[in-house]
Amino acid sequence: MIYVAPSLLSADFAKLSEEIEDVRLAGADWLHYDVMDGHFVPNISMGIPVLASVRKCTDLFLDAHLMITEPIRYVKQFCDAGADLVNVHVEADTEENIIAALQQIHAKGKLCGITLKPKTSWQAAEPFMDLADLILVMTVEPGFGGQHFMPEQMDKLRKLRELIDRNGREIRLEVDGGVDAGTAPVCIEAGADTLVAGSAVFLAQDRKKAIDGIRGMN
Ligand code: DX5
Ligand code: ZN
């Protein structure tokens, strides 16, 4: 089943609880929560206290995407704040520390994910295949919403779909960046099962139509 995960980065932060309820009613499966530290990416977004407030106002599955350096420093706090899945970038620390971070997330009883930036090869996922519950392929350079989708990432997606199928564990394959009703079909065809969309959902006049379109239901 295809999941659509609206990214709160494009929501109106002054009325976050209304925005969350609105996309839930519009059919969101998950909520995607982007964390930026101004170091790993050239932007700063929201952090742990806001996540705790979001947790209080919704039962939706919270997919926290940590675009931060050395995420091991904070993964436990994101779990405690209410993330259901905590996702770390493979480029953000040594392989050993990323593995340790994933283990800490599992020890908290949460799901863990790894994320690959556009220039990172699909092979970078291999060391984490026995731990990760999700692999996220960035289809823009992380840091900002509203950028153009990078179709050249589809080969990576196909390779990772093969790797996941060979592995046999249940691992979701997610895409993030520039996803809308026009770009979603190629992602799904390449093997993605979880589609993050920020501007395409939150800036749409009709959010239900936008989510249905991304899911391929229009
Ligand atoms: C970008 C973030 C994305 C962003 C996507 O660094 O990770 O989740 O919100 O926004 P759109 O869908 O507008 O490209
Ligand atoms: Zn994201």
mmCIF file of C-alpha atoms and ligand atoms in Angstrom:
data_model
loop_
_atom_site.group_PDB
_atom_site.id
_atom_site.type_symbol
_atom_site.label_atom_id
_atom_site.label_comp_id
_atom_site.label_asym_id
_atom_site.label_seq_id
_atom_site.Cartn_x
_atom_site.Cartn_y
_atom_site.Cartn_z
ATOM 1 C CA MET A 1 0.000 0.000 0.000
ATOM 2 C CA ILE A 2 1.201 3.502 -0.859
ATOM 3 C CA TYR A 3 1.521 5.852 2.106
ATOM 4 C CA VAL A 4 1.403 9.624 1.686
ATOM 5 C CA ALA A 5 3.266 11.615 4.347
ATOM 6 C CA PRO A 6 2.648 15.372 4.223
ATOM 7 C CA SER A 7 5.695 17.325 5.408
ATOM 8 C CA LEU A 8 4.870 19.840 8.132
ATOM 9 C CA LEU A 9 7.661 22.078 6.852
ATOM 10 C CA SER A 10 5.147 23.642 4.462
ATOM 11 C CA ALA A 11 2.361 23.972 7.043
ATOM 12 C CA ASP A 12 1.332 27.246 8.691
ATOM 13 C CA PHE A 13 3.234 26.974 11.991
ATOM 14 C CA ALA A 14 0.932 29.496 13.654
ATOM 15 C CA LYS A 15 -1.924 26.983 13.453
ATOM 16 C CA LEU A 16 -0.139 23.677 13.456
ATOM 17 C CA SER A 17 -2.832 21.608 15.182
ATOM 18 C CA GLU A 18 -5.477 22.757 12.650
ATOM 19 C CA GLU A 19 -3.113 22.034 9.780
ATOM 20 C CA ILE A 20 -2.429 18.527 11.104
ATOM 21 C CA GLU A 21 -6.108 17.743 11.572
ATOM 22 C CA ASP A 22 -6.850 19.096 8.113
ATOM 23 C CA VAL A 23 -4.339 16.795 6.358
ATOM 24 C CA ARG A 24 -5.468 13.856 8.495
ATOM 25 C CA LEU A 25 -9.020 14.395 7.280
ATOM 26 C CA ALA A 26 -7.679 14.792 3.751
ATOM 27 C CA GLY A 27 -6.238 11.260 3.955
ATOM 28 C CA ALA A 28 -2.640 11.576 5.192
ATOM 29 C CA ASP A 29 -1.198 8.223 6.286
ATOM 30 C CA TRP A 30 1.822 9.607 8.135
ATOM 31 C CA LEU A 31 3.114 13.041 9.093
ATOM 32 C CA HIS A 32 6.670 13.878 8.049
ATOM 33 C CA TYR A 33 8.564 16.085 10.504
ATOM 34 C CA ASP A 34 11.715 17.790 9.159
ATOM 35 C CA VAL A 35 14.445 18.708 11.622
ATOM 36 C CA MET A 36 17.280 20.950 10.379
ATOM 37 C CA ASP A 37 20.243 22.133 12.430
ATOM 38 C CA GLY A 38 21.796 24.853 10.247
ATOM 39 C CA HIS A 39 24.942 22.712 10.026
ATOM 40 C CA PHE A 40 24.158 19.460 8.207
ATOM 41 C CA VAL A 41 21.879 21.535 5.979
ATOM 42 C CA PRO A 42 21.904 25.318 5.446
ATOM 43 C CA ASN A 43 18.578 25.910 7.162
ATOM 44 C CA ILE A 44 17.020 25.656 10.621
ATOM 45 C CA SER A 45 13.502 24.314 11.126
ATOM 46 C CA MET A 46 11.954 22.854 14.253
ATOM 47 C CA GLY A 47 13.133 20.566 17.009
ATOM 48 C CA ILE A 48 12.179 18.536 20.049
ATOM 49 C CA PRO A 49 9.665 20.763 21.927
ATOM 50 C CA VAL A 50 7.562 21.339 18.814
ATOM 51 C CA LEU A 51 7.533 17.598 18.141
ATOM 52 C CA ALA A 52 6.267 16.997 21.684
ATOM 53 C CA SER A 53 3.421 19.475 21.051
ATOM 54 C CA VAL A 54 2.603 17.851 17.710
ATOM 55 C CA ARG A 55 2.470 14.477 19.463
ATOM 56 C CA LYS A 56 -0.132 15.799 21.884
ATOM 57 C CA CYS A 57 -2.493 16.906 19.133
ATOM 58 C CA THR A 58 -2.523 13.868 16.833
ATOM 59 C CA ASP A 59 -2.435 10.079 16.716
ATOM 60 C CA LEU A 60 -0.977 10.120 13.207
ATOM 61 C CA PHE A 61 2.283 8.192 12.752
ATOM 62 C CA LEU A 62 5.146 10.696 13.119
ATOM 63 C CA ASP A 63 8.080 10.205 10.758
ATOM 64 C CA ALA A 64 10.946 12.388 12.042
ATOM 65 C CA HIS A 65 13.575 13.190 9.400
ATOM 66 C CA LEU A 66 16.709 14.397 11.195
ATOM 67 C CA MET A 67 18.868 16.554 8.932
ATOM 68 C CA ILE A 68 21.392 17.066 11.718
ATOM 69 C CA THR A 69 25.074 16.319 12.254
ATOM 70 C CA GLU A 70 25.870 13.407 14.622
ATOM 71 C CA PRO A 71 22.218 12.469 15.192
ATOM 72 C CA ILE A 72 23.214 9.990 17.902
ATOM 73 C CA ARG A 73 23.334 13.001 20.245
ATOM 74 C CA TYR A 74 19.575 13.493 19.973
ATOM 75 C CA VAL A 75 17.780 10.354 18.751
ATOM 76 C CA LYS A 76 16.632 9.272 22.220
ATOM 77 C CA GLN A 77 15.099 12.698 22.835
ATOM 78 C CA PHE A 78 13.189 12.562 19.556
ATOM 79 C CA CYS A 79 11.868 9.131 20.554
ATOM 80 C CA ASP A 80 10.808 10.426 23.965
ATOM 81 C CA ALA A 81 9.148 13.459 22.361
ATOM 82 C CA GLY A 82 6.848 11.097 20.480
ATOM 83 C CA ALA A 83 8.326 10.214 17.095
ATOM 84 C CA ASP A 84 7.145 6.825 15.818
ATOM 85 C CA LEU A 85 10.048 6.561 13.401
ATOM 86 C CA VAL A 86 13.353 8.412 13.587
ATOM 87 C CA ASN A 87 15.267 8.783 10.387
ATOM 88 C CA VAL A 88 18.990 9.699 10.260
ATOM 89 C CA HIS A 89 21.237 10.594 7.347
ATOM 90 C CA VAL A 90 24.022 8.108 6.546
ATOM 91 C CA GLU A 91 26.271 11.098 5.711
ATOM 92 C CA ALA A 92 25.784 12.657 9.161
ATOM 93 C CA ASP A 93 28.304 10.527 11.095
ATOM 94 C CA THR A 94 30.559 7.441 10.918
ATOM 95 C CA GLU A 95 29.002 4.098 9.984
ATOM 96 C CA GLU A 96 29.633 2.875 13.522
ATOM 97 C CA ASN A 97 27.810 5.828 15.081
ATOM 98 C CA ILE A 98 24.889 5.588 12.657
ATOM 99 C CA ILE A 99 24.487 1.919 13.588
ATOM 100 C CA ALA A 100 24.610 2.857 17.271
ATOM 101 C CA ALA A 101 21.973 5.562 16.685
ATOM 102 C CA LEU A 102 19.664 3.067 14.943
ATOM 103 C CA GLN A 103 20.124 0.639 17.835
ATOM 104 C CA GLN A 104 19.230 3.366 20.335
ATOM 105 C CA ILE A 105 16.026 4.114 18.407
ATOM 106 C CA HIS A 106 15.053 0.425 18.466
ATOM 107 C CA ALA A 107 15.876 0.231 22.178
ATOM 108 C CA LYS A 108 13.262 2.964 22.685
ATOM 109 C CA GLY A 109 10.705 0.756 20.933
ATOM 110 C CA LYS A 110 10.531 2.973 17.827
ATOM 111 C CA LEU A 111 11.179 2.321 14.146
ATOM 112 C CA CYS A 112 14.376 3.618 12.570
ATOM 113 C CA GLY A 113 15.246 4.816 9.098
ATOM 114 C CA ILE A 114 18.265 5.883 7.087
ATOM 115 C CA THR A 115 18.301 8.682 4.529
ATOM 116 C CA LEU A 116 20.503 9.133 1.454
ATOM 117 C CA LYS A 117 21.267 12.536 -0.055
ATOM 118 C CA PRO A 118 21.123 12.818 -3.862
ATOM 119 C CA LYS A 119 24.877 12.393 -4.361
ATOM 120 C CA THR A 120 25.091 9.347 -2.061
ATOM 121 C CA SER A 121 25.116 5.989 -3.852
ATOM 122 C CA TRP A 122 22.610 3.222 -3.162
ATOM 123 C CA GLN A 123 25.439 1.028 -1.806
ATOM 124 C CA ALA A 124 25.694 3.351 1.202
ATOM 125 C CA ALA A 125 22.518 1.676 2.521
ATOM 126 C CA GLU A 126 24.071 -1.806 2.594
ATOM 127 C CA PRO A 127 25.649 -1.681 6.096
ATOM 128 C CA PHE A 128 22.261 -0.817 7.625
ATOM 129 C CA MET A 129 20.028 -3.350 5.882
ATOM 130 C CA ASP A 130 19.638 -5.570 8.948
ATOM 131 C CA LEU A 131 18.557 -2.677 11.165
ATOM 132 C CA ALA A 132 16.679 -0.077 9.134
ATOM 133 C CA ASP A 133 12.869 -0.183 8.949
ATOM 134 C CA LEU A 134 12.821 2.454 6.218
ATOM 135 C CA ILE A 135 15.150 3.852 3.574
ATOM 136 C CA LEU A 136 14.561 7.418 2.417
ATOM 137 C CA VAL A 137 15.880 8.597 -0.936
ATOM 138 C CA MET A 138 16.117 12.386 -1.221
ATOM 139 C CA THR A 139 14.882 13.681 -4.559
ATOM 140 C CA VAL A 140 16.115 17.223 -3.779
ATOM 141 C CA GLU A 141 19.149 18.491 -1.852
ATOM 142 C CA PRO A 142 17.872 18.498 1.721
ATOM 143 C CA GLY A 143 17.286 21.843 3.409
ATOM 144 C CA PHE A 144 14.293 23.486 1.785
ATOM 145 C CA GLY A 145 10.770 22.705 0.660
ATOM 146 C CA GLY A 146 9.455 23.598 -2.762
ATOM 147 C CA GLN A 147 12.467 22.511 -4.857
ATOM 148 C CA HIS A 148 12.453 20.673 -8.175
ATOM 149 C CA PHE A 149 12.246 16.876 -8.211
ATOM 150 C CA MET A 150 15.398 15.063 -9.407
ATOM 151 C CA PRO A 151 14.303 12.247 -11.748
ATOM 152 C CA GLU A 152 17.891 10.938 -11.920
ATOM 153 C CA GLN A 153 17.360 9.520 -8.418
ATOM 154 C CA MET A 154 15.007 6.862 -9.827
ATOM 155 C CA ASP A 155 17.861 4.467 -10.678
ATOM 156 C CA LYS A 156 18.919 4.561 -7.017
ATOM 157 C CA LEU A 157 15.346 3.851 -5.995
ATOM 158 C CA ARG A 158 15.213 0.808 -8.282
ATOM 159 C CA LYS A 159 18.488 -0.547 -6.888
ATOM 160 C CA LEU A 160 17.252 -0.095 -3.334
ATOM 161 C CA ARG A 161 13.949 -1.783 -4.162
ATOM 162 C CA GLU A 162 15.965 -4.815 -5.390
ATOM 163 C CA LEU A 163 18.146 -4.721 -2.279
ATOM 164 C CA ILE A 164 15.082 -4.600 -0.002
ATOM 165 C CA ASP A 165 13.380 -7.442 -1.852
ATOM 166 C CA ARG A 166 16.554 -9.562 -1.613
ATOM 167 C CA ASN A 167 16.876 -8.772 2.095
ATOM 168 C CA GLY A 168 13.346 -9.998 2.780
ATOM 169 C CA ARG A 169 12.759 -7.866 5.908
ATOM 170 C CA GLU A 170 9.902 -5.403 5.929
ATOM 171 C CA ILE A 171 11.585 -2.125 4.958
ATOM 172 C CA ARG A 172 9.646 0.818 3.586
ATOM 173 C CA LEU A 173 11.136 2.788 0.702
ATOM 174 C CA GLU A 174 10.398 6.497 0.939
ATOM 175 C CA VAL A 175 11.014 9.474 -1.356
ATOM 176 C CA ASP A 176 11.192 13.108 -0.256
ATOM 177 C CA GLY A 177 11.503 16.286 -2.292
ATOM 178 C CA GLY A 178 9.480 17.726 -5.149
ATOM 179 C CA VAL A 179 6.880 14.966 -5.004
ATOM 180 C CA ASP A 180 3.460 15.839 -6.429
ATOM 181 C CA ALA A 181 0.811 14.139 -8.560
ATOM 182 C CA GLY A 182 3.044 14.589 -11.600
ATOM 183 C CA THR A 183 6.238 13.094 -10.147
ATOM 184 C CA ALA A 184 4.729 10.456 -7.830
ATOM 185 C CA PRO A 185 3.969 7.855 -10.561
ATOM 186 C CA VAL A 186 7.631 7.497 -11.575
ATOM 187 C CA CYS A 187 8.589 7.062 -7.888
ATOM 188 C CA ILE A 188 5.978 4.366 -7.404
ATOM 189 C CA GLU A 189 7.010 2.667 -10.632
ATOM 190 C CA ALA A 190 10.638 2.651 -9.395
ATOM 191 C CA GLY A 191 9.597 0.963 -6.155
ATOM 192 C CA ALA A 192 8.749 3.671 -3.615
ATOM 193 C CA ASP A 193 5.906 2.875 -1.218
ATOM 194 C CA THR A 194 5.990 6.003 0.973
ATOM 195 C CA LEU A 195 5.785 9.474 -0.536
ATOM 196 C CA VAL A 196 6.614 12.651 1.370
ATOM 197 C CA ALA A 197 5.069 15.843 0.019
ATOM 198 C CA GLY A 198 5.286 19.283 1.581
ATOM 199 C CA SER A 199 4.308 22.094 -0.734
ATOM 200 C CA ALA A 200 2.213 19.860 -3.007
ATOM 201 C CA VAL A 201 -0.129 19.108 -0.091
ATOM 202 C CA PHE A 202 -0.029 22.122 2.206
ATOM 203 C CA LEU A 203 -0.094 24.749 -0.527
ATOM 204 C CA ALA A 204 -2.839 23.001 -2.501
ATOM 205 C CA GLN A 205 -6.314 24.531 -2.639
ATOM 206 C CA ASP A 206 -7.788 21.061 -2.238
ATOM 207 C CA ARG A 207 -5.556 18.950 -0.008
ATOM 208 C CA LYS A 208 -7.616 15.767 -0.376
ATOM 209 C CA LYS A 209 -7.328 16.010 -4.133
ATOM 210 C CA ALA A 210 -3.568 16.579 -3.789
ATOM 211 C CA ILE A 211 -3.095 13.520 -1.546
ATOM 212 C CA ASP A 212 -5.301 11.347 -3.759
ATOM 213 C CA GLY A 213 -3.353 12.530 -6.799
ATOM 214 C CA ILE A 214 -0.013 11.615 -5.218
ATOM 215 C CA ARG A 215 -1.375 8.206 -4.275
ATOM 216 C CA GLY A 216 -2.496 7.742 -7.890
ATOM 217 C CA MET A 217 -6.203 7.775 -7.143
ATOM 218 C CA ASN A 218 -7.313 10.630 -9.407
HETATM 219 C C1 DX5 B 1 13.568 18.940 2.406
HETATM 220 C C2 DX5 B 1 12.659 18.181 3.356
HETATM 221 C C3 DX5 B 1 11.390 17.799 2.742
HETATM 222 C C4 DX5 B 1 10.525 18.950 2.319
HETATM 223 C C5 DX5 B 1 9.801 18.515 1.094
HETATM 224 O O1 DX5 B 1 14.842 19.010 2.941
HETATM 225 O O2 DX5 B 1 13.289 16.999 3.816
HETATM 226 O O3 DX5 B 1 10.645 16.904 3.571
HETATM 227 O O4 DX5 B 1 9.587 19.364 3.268
HETATM 228 O O5 DX5 B 1 9.118 19.605 0.566
HETATM 229 P P1 DX5 B 1 8.534 19.574 -0.910
HETATM 230 O O6 DX5 B 1 7.578 18.431 -0.980
HETATM 231 O O7 DX5 B 1 7.897 20.898 -1.034
HETATM 232 O O8 DX5 B 1 9.708 19.376 -1.849
HETATM 233 ZN ZN ZN B 2 12.058 15.460 4.842
#
